PDB file of C-alpha atoms and ligand atoms in Angstrom:
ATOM      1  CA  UNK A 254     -35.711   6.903 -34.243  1.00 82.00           C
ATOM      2  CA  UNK A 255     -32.561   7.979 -32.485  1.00 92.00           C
ATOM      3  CA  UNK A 256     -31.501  11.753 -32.115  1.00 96.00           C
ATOM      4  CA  UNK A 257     -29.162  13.645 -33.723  1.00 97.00           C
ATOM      5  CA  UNK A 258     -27.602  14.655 -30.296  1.00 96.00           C
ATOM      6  CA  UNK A 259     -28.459  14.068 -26.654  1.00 97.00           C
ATOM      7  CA  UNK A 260     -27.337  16.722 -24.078  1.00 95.00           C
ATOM      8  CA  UNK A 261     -27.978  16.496 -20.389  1.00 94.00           C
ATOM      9  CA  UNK A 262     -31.024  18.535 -20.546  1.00 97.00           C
ATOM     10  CA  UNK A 263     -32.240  18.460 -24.562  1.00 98.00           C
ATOM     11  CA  UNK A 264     -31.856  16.374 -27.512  1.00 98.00           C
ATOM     12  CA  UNK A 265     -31.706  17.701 -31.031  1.00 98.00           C
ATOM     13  CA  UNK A 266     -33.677  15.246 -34.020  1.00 98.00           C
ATOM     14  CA  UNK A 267     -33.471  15.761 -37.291  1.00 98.00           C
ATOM     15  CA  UNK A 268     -36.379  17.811 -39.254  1.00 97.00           C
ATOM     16  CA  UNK A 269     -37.753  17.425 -43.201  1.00 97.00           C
ATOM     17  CA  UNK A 270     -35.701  20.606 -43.510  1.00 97.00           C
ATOM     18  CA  UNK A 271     -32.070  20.308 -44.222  1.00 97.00           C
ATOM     19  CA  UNK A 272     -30.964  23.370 -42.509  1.00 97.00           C
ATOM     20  CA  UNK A 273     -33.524  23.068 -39.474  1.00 98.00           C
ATOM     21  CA  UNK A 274     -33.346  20.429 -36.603  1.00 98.00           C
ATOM     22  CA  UNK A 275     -36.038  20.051 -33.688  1.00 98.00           C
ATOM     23  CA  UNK A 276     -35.009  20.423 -29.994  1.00 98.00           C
ATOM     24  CA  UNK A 277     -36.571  18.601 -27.156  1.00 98.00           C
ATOM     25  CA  UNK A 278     -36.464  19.595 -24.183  1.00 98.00           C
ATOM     26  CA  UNK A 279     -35.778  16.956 -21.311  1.00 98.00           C
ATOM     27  CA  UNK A 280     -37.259  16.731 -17.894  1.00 98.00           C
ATOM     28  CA  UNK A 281     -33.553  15.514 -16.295  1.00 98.00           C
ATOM     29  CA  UNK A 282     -31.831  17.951 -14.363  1.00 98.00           C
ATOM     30  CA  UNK A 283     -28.444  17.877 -13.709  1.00 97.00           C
ATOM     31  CA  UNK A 284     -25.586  20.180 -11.739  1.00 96.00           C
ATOM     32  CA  UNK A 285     -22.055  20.223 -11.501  1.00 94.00           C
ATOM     33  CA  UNK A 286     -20.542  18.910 -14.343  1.00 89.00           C
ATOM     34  CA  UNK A 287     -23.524  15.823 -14.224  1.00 90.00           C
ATOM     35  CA  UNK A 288     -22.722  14.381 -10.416  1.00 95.00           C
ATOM     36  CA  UNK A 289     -26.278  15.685  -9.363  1.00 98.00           C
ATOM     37  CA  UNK A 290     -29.206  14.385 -11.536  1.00 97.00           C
ATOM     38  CA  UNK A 291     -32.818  14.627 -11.141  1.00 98.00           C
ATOM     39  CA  UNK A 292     -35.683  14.186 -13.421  1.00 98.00           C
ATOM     40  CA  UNK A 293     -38.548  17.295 -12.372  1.00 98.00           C
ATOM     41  CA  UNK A 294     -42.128  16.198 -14.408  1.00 96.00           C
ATOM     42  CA  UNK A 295     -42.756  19.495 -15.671  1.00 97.00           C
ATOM     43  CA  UNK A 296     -39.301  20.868 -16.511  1.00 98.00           C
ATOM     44  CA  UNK A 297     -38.891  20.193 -20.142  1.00 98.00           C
ATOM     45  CA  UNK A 298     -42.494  22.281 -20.552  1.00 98.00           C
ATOM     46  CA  UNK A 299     -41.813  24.888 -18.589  1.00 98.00           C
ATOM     47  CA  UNK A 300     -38.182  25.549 -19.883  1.00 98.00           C
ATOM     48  CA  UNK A 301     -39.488  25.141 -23.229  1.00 98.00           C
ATOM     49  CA  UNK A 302     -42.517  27.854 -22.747  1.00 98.00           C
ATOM     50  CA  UNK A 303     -39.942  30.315 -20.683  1.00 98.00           C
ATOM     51  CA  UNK A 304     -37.202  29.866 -23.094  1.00 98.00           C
ATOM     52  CA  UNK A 305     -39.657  30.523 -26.278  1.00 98.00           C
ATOM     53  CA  UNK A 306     -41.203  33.504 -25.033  1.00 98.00           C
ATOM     54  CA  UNK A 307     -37.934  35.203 -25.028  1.00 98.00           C
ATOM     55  CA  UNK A 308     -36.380  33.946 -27.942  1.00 98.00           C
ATOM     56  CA  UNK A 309     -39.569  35.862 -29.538  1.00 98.00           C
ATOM     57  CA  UNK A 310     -38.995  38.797 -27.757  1.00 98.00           C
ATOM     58  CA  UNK A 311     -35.002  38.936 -28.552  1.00 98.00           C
ATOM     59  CA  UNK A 312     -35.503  38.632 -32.152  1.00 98.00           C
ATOM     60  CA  UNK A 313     -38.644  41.234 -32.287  1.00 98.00           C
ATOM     61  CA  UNK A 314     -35.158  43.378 -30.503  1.00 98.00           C
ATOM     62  CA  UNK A 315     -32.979  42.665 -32.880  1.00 98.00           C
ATOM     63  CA  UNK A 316     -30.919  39.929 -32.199  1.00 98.00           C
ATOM     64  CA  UNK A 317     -30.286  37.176 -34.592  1.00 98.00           C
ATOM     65  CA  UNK A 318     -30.889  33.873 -32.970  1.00 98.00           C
ATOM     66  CA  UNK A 319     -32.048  29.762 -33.717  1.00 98.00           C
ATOM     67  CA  UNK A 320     -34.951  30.357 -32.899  1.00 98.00           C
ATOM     68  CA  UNK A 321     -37.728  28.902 -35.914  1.00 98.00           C
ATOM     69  CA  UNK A 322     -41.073  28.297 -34.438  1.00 98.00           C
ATOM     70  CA  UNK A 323     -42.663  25.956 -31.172  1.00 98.00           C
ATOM     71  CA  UNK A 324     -43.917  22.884 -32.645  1.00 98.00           C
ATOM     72  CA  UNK A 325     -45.332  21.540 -28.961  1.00 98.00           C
ATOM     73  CA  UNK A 326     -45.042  21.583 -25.386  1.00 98.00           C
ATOM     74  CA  UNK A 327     -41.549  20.490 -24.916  1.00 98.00           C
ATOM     75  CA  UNK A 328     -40.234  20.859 -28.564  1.00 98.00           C
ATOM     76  CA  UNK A 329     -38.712  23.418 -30.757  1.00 98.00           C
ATOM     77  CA  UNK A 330     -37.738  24.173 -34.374  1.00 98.00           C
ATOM     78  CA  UNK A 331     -34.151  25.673 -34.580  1.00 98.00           C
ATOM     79  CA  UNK A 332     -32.175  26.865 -37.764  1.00 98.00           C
ATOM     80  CA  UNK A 333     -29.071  23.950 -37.679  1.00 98.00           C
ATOM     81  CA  UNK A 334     -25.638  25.574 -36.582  1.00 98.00           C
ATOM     82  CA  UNK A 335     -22.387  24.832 -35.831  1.00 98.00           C
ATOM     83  CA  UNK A 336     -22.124  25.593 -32.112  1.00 98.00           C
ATOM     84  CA  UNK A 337     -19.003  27.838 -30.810  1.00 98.00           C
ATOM     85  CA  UNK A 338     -16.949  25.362 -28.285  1.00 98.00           C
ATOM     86  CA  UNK A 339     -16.996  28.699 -25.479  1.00 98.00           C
ATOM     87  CA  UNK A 340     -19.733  29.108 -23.471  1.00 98.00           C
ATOM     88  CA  UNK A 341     -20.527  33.636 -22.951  1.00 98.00           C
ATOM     89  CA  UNK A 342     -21.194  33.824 -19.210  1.00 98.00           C
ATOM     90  CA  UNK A 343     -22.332  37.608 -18.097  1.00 99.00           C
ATOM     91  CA  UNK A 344     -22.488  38.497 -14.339  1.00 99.00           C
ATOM     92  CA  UNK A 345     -24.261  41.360 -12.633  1.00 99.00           C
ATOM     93  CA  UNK A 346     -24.081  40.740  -9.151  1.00 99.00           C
ATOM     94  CA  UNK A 347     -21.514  38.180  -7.964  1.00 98.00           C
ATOM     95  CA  UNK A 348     -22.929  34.705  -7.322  1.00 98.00           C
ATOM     96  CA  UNK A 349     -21.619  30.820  -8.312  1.00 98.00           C
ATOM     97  CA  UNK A 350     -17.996  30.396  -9.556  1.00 98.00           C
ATOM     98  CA  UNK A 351     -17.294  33.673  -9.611  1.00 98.00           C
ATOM     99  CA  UNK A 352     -17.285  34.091  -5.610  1.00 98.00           C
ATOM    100  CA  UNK A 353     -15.678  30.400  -5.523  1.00 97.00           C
ATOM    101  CA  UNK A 354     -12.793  31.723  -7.593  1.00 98.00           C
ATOM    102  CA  UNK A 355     -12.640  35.636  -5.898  1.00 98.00           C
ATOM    103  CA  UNK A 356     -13.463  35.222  -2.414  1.00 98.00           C
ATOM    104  CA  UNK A 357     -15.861  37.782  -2.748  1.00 98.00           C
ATOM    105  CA  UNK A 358     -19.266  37.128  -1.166  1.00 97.00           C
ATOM    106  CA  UNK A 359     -22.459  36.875  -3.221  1.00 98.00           C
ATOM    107  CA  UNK A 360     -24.881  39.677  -3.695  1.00 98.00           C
ATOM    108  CA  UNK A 361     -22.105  42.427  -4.421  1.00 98.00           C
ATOM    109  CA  UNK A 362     -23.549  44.619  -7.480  1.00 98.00           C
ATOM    110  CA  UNK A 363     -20.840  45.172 -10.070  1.00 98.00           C
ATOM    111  CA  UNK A 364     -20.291  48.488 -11.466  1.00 98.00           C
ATOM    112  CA  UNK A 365     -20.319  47.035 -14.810  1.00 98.00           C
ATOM    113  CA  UNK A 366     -21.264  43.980 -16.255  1.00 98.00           C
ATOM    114  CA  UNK A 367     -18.530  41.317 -16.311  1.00 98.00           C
ATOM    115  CA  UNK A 368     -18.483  39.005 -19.103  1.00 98.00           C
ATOM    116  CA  UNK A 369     -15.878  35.555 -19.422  1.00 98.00           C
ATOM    117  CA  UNK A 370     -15.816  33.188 -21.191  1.00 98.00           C
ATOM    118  CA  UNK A 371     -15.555  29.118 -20.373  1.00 98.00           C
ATOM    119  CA  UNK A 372     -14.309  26.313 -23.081  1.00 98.00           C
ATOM    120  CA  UNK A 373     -17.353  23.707 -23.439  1.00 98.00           C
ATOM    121  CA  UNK A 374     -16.016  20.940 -22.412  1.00 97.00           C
ATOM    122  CA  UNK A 375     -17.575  18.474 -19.705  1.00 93.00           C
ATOM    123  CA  UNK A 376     -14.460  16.654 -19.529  1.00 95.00           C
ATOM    124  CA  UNK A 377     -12.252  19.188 -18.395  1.00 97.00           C
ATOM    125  CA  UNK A 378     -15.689  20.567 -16.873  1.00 95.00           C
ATOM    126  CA  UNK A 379     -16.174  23.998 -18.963  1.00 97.00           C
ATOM    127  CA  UNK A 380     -12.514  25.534 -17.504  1.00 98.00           C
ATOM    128  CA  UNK A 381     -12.455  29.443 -17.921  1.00 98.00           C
ATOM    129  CA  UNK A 382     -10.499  31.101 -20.747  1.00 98.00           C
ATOM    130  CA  UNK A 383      -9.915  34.146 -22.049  1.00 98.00           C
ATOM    131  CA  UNK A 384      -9.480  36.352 -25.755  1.00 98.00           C
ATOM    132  CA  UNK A 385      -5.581  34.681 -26.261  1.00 98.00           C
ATOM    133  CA  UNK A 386      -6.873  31.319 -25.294  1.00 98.00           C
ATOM    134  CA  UNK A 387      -9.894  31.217 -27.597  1.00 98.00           C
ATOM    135  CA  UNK A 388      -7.723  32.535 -30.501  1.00 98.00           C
ATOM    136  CA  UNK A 389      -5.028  29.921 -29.846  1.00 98.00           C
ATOM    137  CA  UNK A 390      -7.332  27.179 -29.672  1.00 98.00           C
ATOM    138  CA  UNK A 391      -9.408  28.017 -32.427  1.00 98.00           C
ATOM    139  CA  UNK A 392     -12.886  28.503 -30.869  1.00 98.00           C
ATOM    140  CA  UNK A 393     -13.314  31.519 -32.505  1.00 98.00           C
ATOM    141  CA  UNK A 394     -11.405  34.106 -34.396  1.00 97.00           C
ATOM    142  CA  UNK A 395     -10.916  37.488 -32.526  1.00 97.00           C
ATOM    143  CA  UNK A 396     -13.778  39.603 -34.549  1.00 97.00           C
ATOM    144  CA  UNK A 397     -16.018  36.574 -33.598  1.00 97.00           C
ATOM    145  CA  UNK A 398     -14.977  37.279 -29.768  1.00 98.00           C
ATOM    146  CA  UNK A 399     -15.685  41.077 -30.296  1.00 98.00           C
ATOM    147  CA  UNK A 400     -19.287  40.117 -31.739  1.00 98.00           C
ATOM    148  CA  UNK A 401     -19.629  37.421 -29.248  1.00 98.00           C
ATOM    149  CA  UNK A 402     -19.295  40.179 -26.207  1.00 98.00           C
ATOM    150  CA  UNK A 403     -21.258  42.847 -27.896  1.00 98.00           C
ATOM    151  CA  UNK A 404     -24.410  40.837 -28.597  1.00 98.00           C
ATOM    152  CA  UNK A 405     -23.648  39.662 -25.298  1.00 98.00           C
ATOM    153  CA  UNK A 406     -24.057  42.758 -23.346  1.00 99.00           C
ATOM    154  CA  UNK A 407     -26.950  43.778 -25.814  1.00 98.00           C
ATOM    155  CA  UNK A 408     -29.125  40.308 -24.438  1.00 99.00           C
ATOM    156  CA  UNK A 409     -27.886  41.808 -20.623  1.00 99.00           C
ATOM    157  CA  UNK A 410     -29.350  44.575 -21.101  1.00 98.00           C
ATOM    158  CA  UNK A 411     -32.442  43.453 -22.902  1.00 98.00           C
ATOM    159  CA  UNK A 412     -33.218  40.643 -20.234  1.00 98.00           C
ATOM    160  CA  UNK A 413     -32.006  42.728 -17.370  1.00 98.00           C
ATOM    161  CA  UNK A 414     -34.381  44.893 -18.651  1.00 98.00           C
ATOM    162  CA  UNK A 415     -36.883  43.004 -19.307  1.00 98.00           C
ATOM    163  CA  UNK A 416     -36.617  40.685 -16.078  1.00 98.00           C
ATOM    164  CA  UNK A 417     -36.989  44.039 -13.446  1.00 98.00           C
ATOM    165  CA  UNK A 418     -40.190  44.461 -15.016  1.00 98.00           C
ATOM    166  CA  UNK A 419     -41.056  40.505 -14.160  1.00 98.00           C
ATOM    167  CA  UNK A 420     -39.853  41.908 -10.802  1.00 98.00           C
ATOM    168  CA  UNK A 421     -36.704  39.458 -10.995  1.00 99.00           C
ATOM    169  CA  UNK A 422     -32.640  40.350 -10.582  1.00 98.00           C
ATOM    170  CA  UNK A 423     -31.046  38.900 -13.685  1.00 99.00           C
ATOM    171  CA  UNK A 424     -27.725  37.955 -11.354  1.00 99.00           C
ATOM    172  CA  UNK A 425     -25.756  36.324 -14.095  1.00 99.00           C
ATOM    173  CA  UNK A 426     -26.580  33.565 -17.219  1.00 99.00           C
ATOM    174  CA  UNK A 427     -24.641  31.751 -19.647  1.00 98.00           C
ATOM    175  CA  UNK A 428     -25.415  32.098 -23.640  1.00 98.00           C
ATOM    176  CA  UNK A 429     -23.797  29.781 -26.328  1.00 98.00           C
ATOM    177  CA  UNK A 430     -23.265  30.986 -29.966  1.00 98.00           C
ATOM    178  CA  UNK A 431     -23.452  29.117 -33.420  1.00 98.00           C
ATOM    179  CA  UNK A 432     -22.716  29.504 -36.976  1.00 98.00           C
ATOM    180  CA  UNK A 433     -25.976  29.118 -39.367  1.00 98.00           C
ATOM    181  CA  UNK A 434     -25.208  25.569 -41.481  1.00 97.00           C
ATOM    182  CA  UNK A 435     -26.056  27.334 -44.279  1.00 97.00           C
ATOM    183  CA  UNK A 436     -24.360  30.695 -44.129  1.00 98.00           C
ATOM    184  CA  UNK A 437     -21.079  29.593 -41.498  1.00 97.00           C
ATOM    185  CA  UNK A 438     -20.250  33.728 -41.918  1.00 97.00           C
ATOM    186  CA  UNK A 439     -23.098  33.828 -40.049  1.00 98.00           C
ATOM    187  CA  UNK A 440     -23.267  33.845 -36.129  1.00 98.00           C
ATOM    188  CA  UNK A 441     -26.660  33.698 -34.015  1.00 98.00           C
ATOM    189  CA  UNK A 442     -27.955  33.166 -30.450  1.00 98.00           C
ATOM    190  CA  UNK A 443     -28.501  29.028 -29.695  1.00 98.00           C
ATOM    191  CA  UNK A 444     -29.389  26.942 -26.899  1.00 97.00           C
ATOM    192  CA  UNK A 445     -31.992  28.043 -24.418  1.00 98.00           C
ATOM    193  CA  UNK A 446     -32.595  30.609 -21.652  1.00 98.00           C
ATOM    194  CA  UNK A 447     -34.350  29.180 -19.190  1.00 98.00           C
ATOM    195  CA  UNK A 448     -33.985  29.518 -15.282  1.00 98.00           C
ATOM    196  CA  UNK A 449     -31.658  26.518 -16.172  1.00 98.00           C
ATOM    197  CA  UNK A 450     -28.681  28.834 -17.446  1.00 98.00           C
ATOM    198  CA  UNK A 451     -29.684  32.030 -15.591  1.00 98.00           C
ATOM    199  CA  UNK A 452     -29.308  33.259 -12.239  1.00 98.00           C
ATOM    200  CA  UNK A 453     -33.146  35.116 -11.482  1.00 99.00           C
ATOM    201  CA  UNK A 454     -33.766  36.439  -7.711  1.00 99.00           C
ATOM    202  CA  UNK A 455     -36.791  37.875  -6.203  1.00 98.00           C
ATOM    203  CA  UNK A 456     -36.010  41.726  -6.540  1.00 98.00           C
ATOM    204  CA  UNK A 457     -38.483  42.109  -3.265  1.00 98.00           C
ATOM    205  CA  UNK A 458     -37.904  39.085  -1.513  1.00 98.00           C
ATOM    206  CA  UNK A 459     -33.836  38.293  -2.729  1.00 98.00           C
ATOM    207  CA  UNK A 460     -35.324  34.715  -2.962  1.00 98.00           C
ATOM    208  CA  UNK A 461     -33.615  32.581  -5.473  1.00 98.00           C
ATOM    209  CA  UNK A 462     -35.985  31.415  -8.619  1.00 98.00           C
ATOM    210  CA  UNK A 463     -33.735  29.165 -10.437  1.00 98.00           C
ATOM    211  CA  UNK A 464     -31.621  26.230 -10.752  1.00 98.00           C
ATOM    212  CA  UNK A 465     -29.907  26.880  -7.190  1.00 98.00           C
ATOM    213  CA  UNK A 466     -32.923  25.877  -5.954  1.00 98.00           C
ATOM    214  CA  UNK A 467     -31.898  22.218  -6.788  1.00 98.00           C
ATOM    215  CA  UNK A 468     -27.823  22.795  -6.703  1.00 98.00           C
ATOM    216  CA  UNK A 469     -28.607  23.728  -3.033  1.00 98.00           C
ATOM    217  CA  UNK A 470     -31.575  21.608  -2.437  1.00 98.00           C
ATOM    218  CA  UNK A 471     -33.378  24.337  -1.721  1.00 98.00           C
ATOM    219  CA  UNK A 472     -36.856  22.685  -2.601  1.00 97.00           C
ATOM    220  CA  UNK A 473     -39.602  23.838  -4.674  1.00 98.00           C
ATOM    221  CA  UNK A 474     -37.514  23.749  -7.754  1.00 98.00           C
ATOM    222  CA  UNK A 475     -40.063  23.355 -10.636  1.00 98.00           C
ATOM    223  CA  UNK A 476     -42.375  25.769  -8.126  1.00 98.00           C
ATOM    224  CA  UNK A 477     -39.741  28.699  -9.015  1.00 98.00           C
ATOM    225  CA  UNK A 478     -39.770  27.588 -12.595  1.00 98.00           C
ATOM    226  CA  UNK A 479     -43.562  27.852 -12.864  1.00 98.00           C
ATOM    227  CA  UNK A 480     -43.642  31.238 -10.922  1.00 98.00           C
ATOM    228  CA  UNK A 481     -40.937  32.657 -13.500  1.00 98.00           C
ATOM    229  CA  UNK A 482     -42.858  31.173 -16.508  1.00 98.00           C
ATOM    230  CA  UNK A 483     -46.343  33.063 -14.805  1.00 98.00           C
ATOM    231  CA  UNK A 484     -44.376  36.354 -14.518  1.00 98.00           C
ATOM    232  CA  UNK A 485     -42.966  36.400 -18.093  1.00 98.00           C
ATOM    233  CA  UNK A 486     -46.245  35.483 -19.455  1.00 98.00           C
ATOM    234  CA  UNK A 487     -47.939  38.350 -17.359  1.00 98.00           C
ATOM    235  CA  UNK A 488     -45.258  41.317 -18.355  1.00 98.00           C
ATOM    236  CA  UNK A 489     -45.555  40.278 -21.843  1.00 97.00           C
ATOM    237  CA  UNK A 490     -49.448  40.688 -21.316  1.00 91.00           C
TER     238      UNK A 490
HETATM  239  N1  UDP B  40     -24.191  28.241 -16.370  1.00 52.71           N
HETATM  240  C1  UDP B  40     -24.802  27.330 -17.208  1.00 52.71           C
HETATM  241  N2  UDP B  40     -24.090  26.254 -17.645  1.00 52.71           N
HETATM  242  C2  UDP B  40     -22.807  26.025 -17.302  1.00 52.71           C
HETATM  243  C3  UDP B  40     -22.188  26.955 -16.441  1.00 52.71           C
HETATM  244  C4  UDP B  40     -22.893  28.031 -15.996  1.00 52.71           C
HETATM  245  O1  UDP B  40     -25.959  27.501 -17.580  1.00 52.71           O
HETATM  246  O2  UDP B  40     -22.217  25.028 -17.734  1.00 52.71           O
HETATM  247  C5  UDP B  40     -24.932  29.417 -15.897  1.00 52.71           C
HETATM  248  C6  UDP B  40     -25.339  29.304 -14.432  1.00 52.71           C
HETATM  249  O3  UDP B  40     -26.637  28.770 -14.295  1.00 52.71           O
HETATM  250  C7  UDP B  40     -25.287  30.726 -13.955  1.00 52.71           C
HETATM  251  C8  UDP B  40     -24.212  31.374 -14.851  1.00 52.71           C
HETATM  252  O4  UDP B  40     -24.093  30.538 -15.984  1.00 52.71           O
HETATM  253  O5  UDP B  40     -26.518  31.382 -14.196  1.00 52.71           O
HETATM  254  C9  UDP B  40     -22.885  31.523 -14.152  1.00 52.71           C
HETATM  255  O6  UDP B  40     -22.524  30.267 -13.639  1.00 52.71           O
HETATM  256  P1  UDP B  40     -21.226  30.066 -12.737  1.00 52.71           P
HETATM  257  O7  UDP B  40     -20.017  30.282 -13.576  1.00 52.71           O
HETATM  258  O8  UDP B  40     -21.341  30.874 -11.510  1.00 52.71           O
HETATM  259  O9  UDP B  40     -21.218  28.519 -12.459  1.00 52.71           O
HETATM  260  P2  UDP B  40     -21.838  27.581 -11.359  1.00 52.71           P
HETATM  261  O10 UDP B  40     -22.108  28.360 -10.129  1.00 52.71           O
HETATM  262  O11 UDP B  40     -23.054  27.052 -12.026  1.00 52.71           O
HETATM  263  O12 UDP B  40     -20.750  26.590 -11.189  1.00 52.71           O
END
């Protein structure tokens, strides 16, 4: 069997179910734009259990997402969508590209929430873009964009939230957006959040718990990973 789609860090195979697909999750890790790669044993597992347990938690909030059921360990059942070529990035405290770009060092707390968007696109290596870009290229109309941003801040202030109590900063993450297959009027949450696509740091210790930990080569990457997943689990009791 070959998949449907294979990603840098999942693959999606088709299902019995017309309008549902399965997503693995990989143990390869990769950073910037694919020129670092790693493969961590336990990654696919623990991204897979992290990024479940708040799918269920988003949609018990509210917010319409993929999310079907966990079939196994390392393996999901998403609803099939169309995903939106722009990538939703929302910062709270500066960090990554945004203090490349600004100058501006990391750790400063924003008074608000910032949230940009980037074009998915590895070969021009997701680029930033804003509202008149997106409209012009036709990655979404601009009612999508104001849906996009609202749901947006809503998962900020969910995980944020929900995160502090986990004792964790939620610095900044990315989200991606699709339309259901079989209602395209219809846009929902995809993808995962995992420590993969989110910036988490120790709220005592300022320690980073995420996928800097192998952008910097900080060590104990899957460590971190396993710490976040025993933190979730506990807050959710
Ligand atoms: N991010 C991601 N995939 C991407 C780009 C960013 O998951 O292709 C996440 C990243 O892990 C961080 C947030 O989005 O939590 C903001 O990333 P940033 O723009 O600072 O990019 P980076 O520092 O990764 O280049």
């Amino acid at each position: 069997m070959t998949p449907l789609y294979e990603g840098k860090s999942k693959r999606l195979w088709a299902t019995e179910n017309p309008d549902t697909l399965r997503m693995e999750f990989k143990n390869d890790a990769t950073a910037f734009n694919g020129e670092k790669k790693e493969s961590f044993d336990k990654k696919g597992r623990l991204n897979n259990a992290i990024s479940t347990l708040i799918y269920v938690m988003l949609e018990k909030e509210g917010i319409p997402t993929h999310f079907v059921r966990e079939i196994d360990e390392t393996n999901v059942e998403v609803k099939k969508v169309d995903i939106l070529m722009v990538e939703v990035i929302v910062r709270n405290v500066a960090a990554g590209s945004f203090c490349k770009r600004t100058g501006m060092a990391e750790g400063h707390v924003f008074s608000q929430p910032i949230v940009e968007f980037s074009y998915k696109s590895d070969e021009l290596g997701d680029p930033l873009i804003n509202d008149d870009y997106i409209r012009e290229m036709h990655l979404a109309t601009p009612e999508d964009l104001v849906h996009l941003r609202t749901s947006a801040l809503k998962v900020n202030d969910l995980l944020s939230a929900f995160f502090a109590k986990c004792g964790l900063k939620l610095v900044d993450f990315k989200l991606e957006f699709g339309r259901l297959a079989s209602d395209p009027s219809v846009i929902v949450l995809a993808d995962e959040i995992s420590p993969d696509g989110c910036r988490l740091w120790d709220l005592k210790t300022g320690e980073k718990m995420d996928k800097d930990r192998f952008r910097r080569n900080l060590g104990n990457v899957m460590e971190a990973y396993e710490e976040v997943l025993g933190r979730v689990k506990e807050t959710l009791g």
